[in-house]
Tab-separated table of C-alpha atoms in Angstrom:
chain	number	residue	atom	x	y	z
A	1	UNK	CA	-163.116	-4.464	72.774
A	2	UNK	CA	-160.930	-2.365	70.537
A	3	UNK	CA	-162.600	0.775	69.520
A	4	UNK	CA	-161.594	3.127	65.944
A	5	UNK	CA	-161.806	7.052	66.757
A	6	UNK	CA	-162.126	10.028	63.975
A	7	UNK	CA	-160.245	12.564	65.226
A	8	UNK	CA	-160.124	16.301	63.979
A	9	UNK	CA	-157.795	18.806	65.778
A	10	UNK	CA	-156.411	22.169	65.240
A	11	UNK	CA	-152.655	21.567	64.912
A	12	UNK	CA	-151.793	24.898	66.174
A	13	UNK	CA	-150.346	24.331	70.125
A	14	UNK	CA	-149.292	21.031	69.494
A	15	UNK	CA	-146.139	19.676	69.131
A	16	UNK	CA	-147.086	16.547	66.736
A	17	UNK	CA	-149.597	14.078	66.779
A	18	UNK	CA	-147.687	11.527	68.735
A	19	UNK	CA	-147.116	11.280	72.611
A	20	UNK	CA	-144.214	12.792	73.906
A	21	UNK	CA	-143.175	13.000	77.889
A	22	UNK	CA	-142.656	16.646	77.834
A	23	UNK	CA	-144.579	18.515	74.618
A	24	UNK	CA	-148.353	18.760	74.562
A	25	UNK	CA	-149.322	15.906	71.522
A	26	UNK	CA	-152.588	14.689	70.368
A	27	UNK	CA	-152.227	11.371	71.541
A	28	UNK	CA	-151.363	12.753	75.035
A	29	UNK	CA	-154.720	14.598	75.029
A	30	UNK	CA	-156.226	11.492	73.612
A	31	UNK	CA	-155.115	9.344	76.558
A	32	UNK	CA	-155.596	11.816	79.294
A	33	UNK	CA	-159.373	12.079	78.644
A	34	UNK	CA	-159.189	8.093	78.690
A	35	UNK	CA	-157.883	8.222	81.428
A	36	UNK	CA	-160.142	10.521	83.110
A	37	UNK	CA	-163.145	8.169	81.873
A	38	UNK	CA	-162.024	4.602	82.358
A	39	UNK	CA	-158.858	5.143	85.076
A	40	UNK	CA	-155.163	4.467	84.920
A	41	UNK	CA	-153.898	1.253	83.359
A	42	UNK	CA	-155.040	1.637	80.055
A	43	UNK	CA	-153.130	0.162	76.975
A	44	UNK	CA	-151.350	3.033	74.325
A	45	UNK	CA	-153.498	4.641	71.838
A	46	UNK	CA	-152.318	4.046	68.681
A	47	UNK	CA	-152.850	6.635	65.210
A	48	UNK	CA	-153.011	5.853	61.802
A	49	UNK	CA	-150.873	8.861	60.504
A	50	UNK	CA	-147.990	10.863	62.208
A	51	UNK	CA	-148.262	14.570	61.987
A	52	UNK	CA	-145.940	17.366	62.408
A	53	UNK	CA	-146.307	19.790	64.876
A	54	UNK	CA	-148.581	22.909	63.600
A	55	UNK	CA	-150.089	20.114	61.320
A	56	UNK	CA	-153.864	20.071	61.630
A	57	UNK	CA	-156.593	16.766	60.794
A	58	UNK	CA	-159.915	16.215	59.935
A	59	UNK	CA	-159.988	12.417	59.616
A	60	UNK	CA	-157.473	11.059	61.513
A	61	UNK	CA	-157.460	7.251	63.086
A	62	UNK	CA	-156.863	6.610	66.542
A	63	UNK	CA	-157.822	2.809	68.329
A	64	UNK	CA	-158.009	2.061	71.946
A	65	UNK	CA	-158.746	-1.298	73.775
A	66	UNK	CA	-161.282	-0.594	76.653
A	67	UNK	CA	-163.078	-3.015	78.465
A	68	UNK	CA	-166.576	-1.155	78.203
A	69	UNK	CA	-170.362	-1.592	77.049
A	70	UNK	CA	-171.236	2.007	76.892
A	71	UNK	CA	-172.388	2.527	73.534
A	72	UNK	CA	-170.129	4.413	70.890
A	73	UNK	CA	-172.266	7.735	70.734
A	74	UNK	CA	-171.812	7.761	74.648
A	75	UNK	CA	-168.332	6.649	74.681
A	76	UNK	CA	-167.709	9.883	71.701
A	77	UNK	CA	-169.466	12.109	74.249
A	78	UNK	CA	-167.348	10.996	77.269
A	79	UNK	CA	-164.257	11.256	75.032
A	80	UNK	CA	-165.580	15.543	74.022
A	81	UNK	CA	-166.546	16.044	77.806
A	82	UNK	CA	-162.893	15.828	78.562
A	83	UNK	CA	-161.114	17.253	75.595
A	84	UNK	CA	-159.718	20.642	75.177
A	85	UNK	CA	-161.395	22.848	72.694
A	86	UNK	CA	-158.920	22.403	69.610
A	87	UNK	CA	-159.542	18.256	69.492
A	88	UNK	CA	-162.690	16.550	68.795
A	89	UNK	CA	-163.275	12.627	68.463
A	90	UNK	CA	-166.008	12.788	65.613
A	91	UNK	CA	-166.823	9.136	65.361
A	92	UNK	CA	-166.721	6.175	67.519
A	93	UNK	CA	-166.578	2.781	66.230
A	94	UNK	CA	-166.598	-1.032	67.125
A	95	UNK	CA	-163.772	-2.747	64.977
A	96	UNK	CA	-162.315	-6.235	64.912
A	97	UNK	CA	-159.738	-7.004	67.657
A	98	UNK	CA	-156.547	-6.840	65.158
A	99	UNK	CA	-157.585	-3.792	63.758
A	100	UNK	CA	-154.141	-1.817	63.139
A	101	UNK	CA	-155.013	2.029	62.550
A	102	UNK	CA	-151.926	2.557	60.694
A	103	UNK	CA	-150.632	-1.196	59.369
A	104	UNK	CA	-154.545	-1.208	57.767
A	105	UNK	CA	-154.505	1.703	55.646
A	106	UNK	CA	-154.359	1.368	52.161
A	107	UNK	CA	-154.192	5.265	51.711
A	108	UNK	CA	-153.989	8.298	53.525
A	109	UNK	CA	-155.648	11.618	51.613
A	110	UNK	CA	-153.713	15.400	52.841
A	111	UNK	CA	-154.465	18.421	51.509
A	112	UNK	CA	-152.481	22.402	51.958
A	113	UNK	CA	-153.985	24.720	51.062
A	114	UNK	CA	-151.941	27.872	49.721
A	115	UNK	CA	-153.114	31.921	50.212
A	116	UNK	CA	-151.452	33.980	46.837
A	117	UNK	CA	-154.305	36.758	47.610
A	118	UNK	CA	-152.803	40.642	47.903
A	119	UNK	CA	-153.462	40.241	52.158
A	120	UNK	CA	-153.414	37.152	54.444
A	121	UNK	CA	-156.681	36.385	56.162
A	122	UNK	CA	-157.248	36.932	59.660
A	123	UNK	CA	-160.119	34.300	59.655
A	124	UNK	CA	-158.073	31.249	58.001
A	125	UNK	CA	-154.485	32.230	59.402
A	126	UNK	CA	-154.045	28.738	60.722
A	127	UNK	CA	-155.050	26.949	58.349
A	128	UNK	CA	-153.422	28.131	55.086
A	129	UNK	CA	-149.938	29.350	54.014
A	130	UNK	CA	-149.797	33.216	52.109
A	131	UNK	CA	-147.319	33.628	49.742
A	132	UNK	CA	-146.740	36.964	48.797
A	133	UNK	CA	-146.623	36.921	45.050
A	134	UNK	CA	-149.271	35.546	42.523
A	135	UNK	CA	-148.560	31.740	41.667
A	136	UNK	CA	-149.599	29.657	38.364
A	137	UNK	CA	-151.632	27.266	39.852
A	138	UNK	CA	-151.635	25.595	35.830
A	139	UNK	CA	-147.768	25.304	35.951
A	140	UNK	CA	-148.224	23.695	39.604
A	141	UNK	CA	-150.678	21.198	38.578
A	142	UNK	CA	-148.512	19.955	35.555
A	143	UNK	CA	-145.480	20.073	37.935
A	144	UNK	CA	-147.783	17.925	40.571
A	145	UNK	CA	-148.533	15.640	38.100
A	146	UNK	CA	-144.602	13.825	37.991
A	147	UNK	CA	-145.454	12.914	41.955
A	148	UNK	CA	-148.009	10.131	40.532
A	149	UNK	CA	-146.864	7.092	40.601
A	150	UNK	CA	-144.438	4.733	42.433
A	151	UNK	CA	-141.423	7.134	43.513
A	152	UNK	CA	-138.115	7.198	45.630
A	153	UNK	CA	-139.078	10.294	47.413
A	154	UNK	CA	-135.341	10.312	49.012
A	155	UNK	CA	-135.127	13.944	47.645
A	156	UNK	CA	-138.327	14.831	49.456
A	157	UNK	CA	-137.493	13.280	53.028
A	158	UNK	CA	-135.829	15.023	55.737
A	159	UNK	CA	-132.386	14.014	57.180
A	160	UNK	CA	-132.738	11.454	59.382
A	161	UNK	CA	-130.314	8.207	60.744
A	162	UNK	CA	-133.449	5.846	60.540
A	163	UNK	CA	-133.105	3.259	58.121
A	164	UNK	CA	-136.469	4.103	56.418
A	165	UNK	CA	-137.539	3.042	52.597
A	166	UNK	CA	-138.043	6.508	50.988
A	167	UNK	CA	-140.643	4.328	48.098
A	168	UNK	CA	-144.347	5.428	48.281
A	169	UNK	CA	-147.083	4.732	45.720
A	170	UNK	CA	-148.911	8.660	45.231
A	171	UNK	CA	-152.156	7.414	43.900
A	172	UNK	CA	-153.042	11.590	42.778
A	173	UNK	CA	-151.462	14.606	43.033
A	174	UNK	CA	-153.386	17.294	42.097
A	175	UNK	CA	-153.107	21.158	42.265
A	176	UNK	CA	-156.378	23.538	41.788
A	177	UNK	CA	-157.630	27.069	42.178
A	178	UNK	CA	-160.529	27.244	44.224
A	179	UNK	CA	-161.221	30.733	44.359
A	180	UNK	CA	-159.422	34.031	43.481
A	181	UNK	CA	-157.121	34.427	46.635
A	182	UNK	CA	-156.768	29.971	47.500
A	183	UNK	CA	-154.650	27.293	45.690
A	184	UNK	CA	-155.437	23.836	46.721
A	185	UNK	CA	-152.827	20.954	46.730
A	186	UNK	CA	-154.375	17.099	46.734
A	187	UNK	CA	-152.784	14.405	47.633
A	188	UNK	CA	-153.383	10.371	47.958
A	189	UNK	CA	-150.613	8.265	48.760
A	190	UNK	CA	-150.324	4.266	50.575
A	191	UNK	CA	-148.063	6.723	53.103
A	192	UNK	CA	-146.131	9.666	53.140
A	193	UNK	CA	-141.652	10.232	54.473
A	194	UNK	CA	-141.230	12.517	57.303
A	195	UNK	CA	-141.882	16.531	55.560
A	196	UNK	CA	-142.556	14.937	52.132
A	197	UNK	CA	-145.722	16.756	51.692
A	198	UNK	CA	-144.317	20.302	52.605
A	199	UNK	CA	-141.291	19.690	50.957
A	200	UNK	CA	-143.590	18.750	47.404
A	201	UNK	CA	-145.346	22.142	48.057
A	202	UNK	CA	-141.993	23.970	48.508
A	203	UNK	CA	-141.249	22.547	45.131
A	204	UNK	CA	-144.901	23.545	43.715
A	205	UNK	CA	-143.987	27.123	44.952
A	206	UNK	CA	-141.126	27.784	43.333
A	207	UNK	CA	-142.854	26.414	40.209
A	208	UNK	CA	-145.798	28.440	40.146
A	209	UNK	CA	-143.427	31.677	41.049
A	210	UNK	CA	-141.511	31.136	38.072
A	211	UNK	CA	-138.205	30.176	40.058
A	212	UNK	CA	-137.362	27.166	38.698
A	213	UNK	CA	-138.195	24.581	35.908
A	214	UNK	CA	-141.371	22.829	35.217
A	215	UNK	CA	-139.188	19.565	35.161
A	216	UNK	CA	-137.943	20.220	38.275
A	217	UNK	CA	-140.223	17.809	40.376
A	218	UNK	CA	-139.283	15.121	37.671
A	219	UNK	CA	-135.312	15.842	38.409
A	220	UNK	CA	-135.594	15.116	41.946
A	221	UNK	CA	-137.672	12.080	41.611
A	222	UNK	CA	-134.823	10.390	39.340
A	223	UNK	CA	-131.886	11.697	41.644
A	224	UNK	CA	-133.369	10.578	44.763
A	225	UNK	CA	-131.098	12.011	47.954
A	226	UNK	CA	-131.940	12.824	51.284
A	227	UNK	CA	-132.827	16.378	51.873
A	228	UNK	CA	-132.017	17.732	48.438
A	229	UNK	CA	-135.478	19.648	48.344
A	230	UNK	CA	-134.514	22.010	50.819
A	231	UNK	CA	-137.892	24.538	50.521
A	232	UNK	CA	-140.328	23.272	53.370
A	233	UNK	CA	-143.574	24.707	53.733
A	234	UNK	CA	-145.245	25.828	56.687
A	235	UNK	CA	-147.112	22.464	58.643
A	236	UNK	CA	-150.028	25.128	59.377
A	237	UNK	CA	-151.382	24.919	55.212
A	238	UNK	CA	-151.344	21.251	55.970
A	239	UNK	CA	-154.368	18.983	56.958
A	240	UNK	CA	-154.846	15.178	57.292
A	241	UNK	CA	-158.070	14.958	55.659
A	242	UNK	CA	-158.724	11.277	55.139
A	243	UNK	CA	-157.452	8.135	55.933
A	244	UNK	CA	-158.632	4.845	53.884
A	245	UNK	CA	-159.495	1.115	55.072
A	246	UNK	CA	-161.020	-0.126	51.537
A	247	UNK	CA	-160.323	0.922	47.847
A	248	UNK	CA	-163.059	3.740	47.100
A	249	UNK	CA	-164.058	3.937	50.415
A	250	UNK	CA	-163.114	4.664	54.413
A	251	UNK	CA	-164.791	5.810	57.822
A	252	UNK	CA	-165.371	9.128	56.275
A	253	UNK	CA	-167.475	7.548	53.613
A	254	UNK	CA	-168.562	4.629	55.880
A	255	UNK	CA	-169.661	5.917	59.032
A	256	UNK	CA	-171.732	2.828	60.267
A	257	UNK	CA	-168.873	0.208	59.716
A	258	UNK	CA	-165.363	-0.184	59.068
A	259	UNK	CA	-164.021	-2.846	56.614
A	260	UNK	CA	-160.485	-3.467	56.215
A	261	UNK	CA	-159.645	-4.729	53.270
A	262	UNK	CA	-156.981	-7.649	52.205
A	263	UNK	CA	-154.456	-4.790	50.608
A	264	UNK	CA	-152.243	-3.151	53.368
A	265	UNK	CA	-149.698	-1.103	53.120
A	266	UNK	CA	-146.579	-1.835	56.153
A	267	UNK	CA	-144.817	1.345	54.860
A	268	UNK	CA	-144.777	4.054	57.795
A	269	UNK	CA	-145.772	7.569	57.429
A	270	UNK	CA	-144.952	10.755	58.932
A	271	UNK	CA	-146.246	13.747	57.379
């Protein structure tokens, strides 16, 4: 039976979400504790979004075949028992046998969150970036907006030699201040380039600094090359939050089922 896991993980001391021979990844820990449970032998476990090392997630995707009748709370217990501290499996669910945790999603929700208080704080050091000047969170929201839409995010991507399509569909894009020292950047997309989310909030930065043009976002959108945005943000402000199965809804919202729905996006992402 193929099983769907909600994952959340502090980002921190890992070096991406994916498994890699010699780096300490999420799927690594992932199959480890599977492997601890059920024995060697077991197929891959595959995730629903890529993430950067330092990158953290509340809601990511994982699926794993097992051949197994313990029940899903038991099986989510089993899976804790033999995690290390900074991963969790929140939910365990029974899903149909071609359920694909990435190739299903029709959206995937992130969200960086930016500190432009006087001091950084000690408490949410890993979890959010401090600039050290006072941004205009209205500017950055206006700038956001010109994301929305169907894009070639070339500018946005890192350099790579893969032959990947640079087109996404950003569904919102949405900058807000949620309290006197935290900006909060939104963002739902079908799928996401490798750094195209930091790179958007190195952008948004600059913007609500005052270093360079409102219209800036809208410039690189309509000169699309590799690499042009150059200003990465930190992967520790950055957080998976959501991914989505059906329009308007997804395990986060649907804890006792998960329906896939007919629209799928086949783009890959790697945030």
């Amino acid at each position: 039976m193929r099983f769907a896991l909600v994952v959340e993980y502090d980002g921190t001391e890992f070096s991406g979400s994916q498994y890699q021979a010699n780096a300490r990844t999420v799927q690594g820990e992932l199959e480890r504790a599977a492997g601890t449970i059920f024995g060697d032998g077991l197929p891959r476990i595959r995730l629903a979004s890529r993430t950067d090392a330092g990158v953290h997630a509340v809601g990511q995707v994982a699926a794993i075949d097992l051949d197994t009748r313990i029940s899903t709370d038991k099986l989510r217990n089993a899976f804790n028992g033999n995690l290390p501290d900074d991963v969790r499996v929140h939910k365990v669910l029974m899903v149909p046998d071609v359920f694909d945790p990435r190739r299903d999603a029709i959206a995937r929700e992130y969200r960086y969150v930016i500190n432009d208080g006087a001091t950084s704080s000690p408490i949410r050091r890993r979890n959010e970036y401090h600039v050290r000047s006072r941004l205009d969170a209205v500017l950055m929201d206006r700038a956001a907006r010109h994301f929305e839409g169907v894009h070639d995010f070339a500018s946005f991507a890192a350099a790579t030699k893969e032959p990947v399509t640079t087109i996404r569909r950003v569904e919102t894009a949405i900058v807000h201040r949620r309290d006197d020292e935290r900006i909060v950047f939104d963002i739902r997309a079908n799928a996401f380039v490798r750094q195209q989310i930091r790179r958007m909030v190195g952008v948004l930065i600059a913007v609500g600094r005052g270093n360079c043009a409102l219209d800036e976002v809208a410039w690189l959108l309509s000169r699309p090359k590799r690499d042009s945005a150059t200003q990465n943000a930190p992967p520790h402000g950055l957080t998976l939050m959501r991914v989505v199965y059906r329009a308007g809804s997804g395990i986060g919202e649907d804890p006792s089922s998960l329906r896939i729905g007919t629209e799928q996006s086949r783009a890959s992402d790697d945030s």
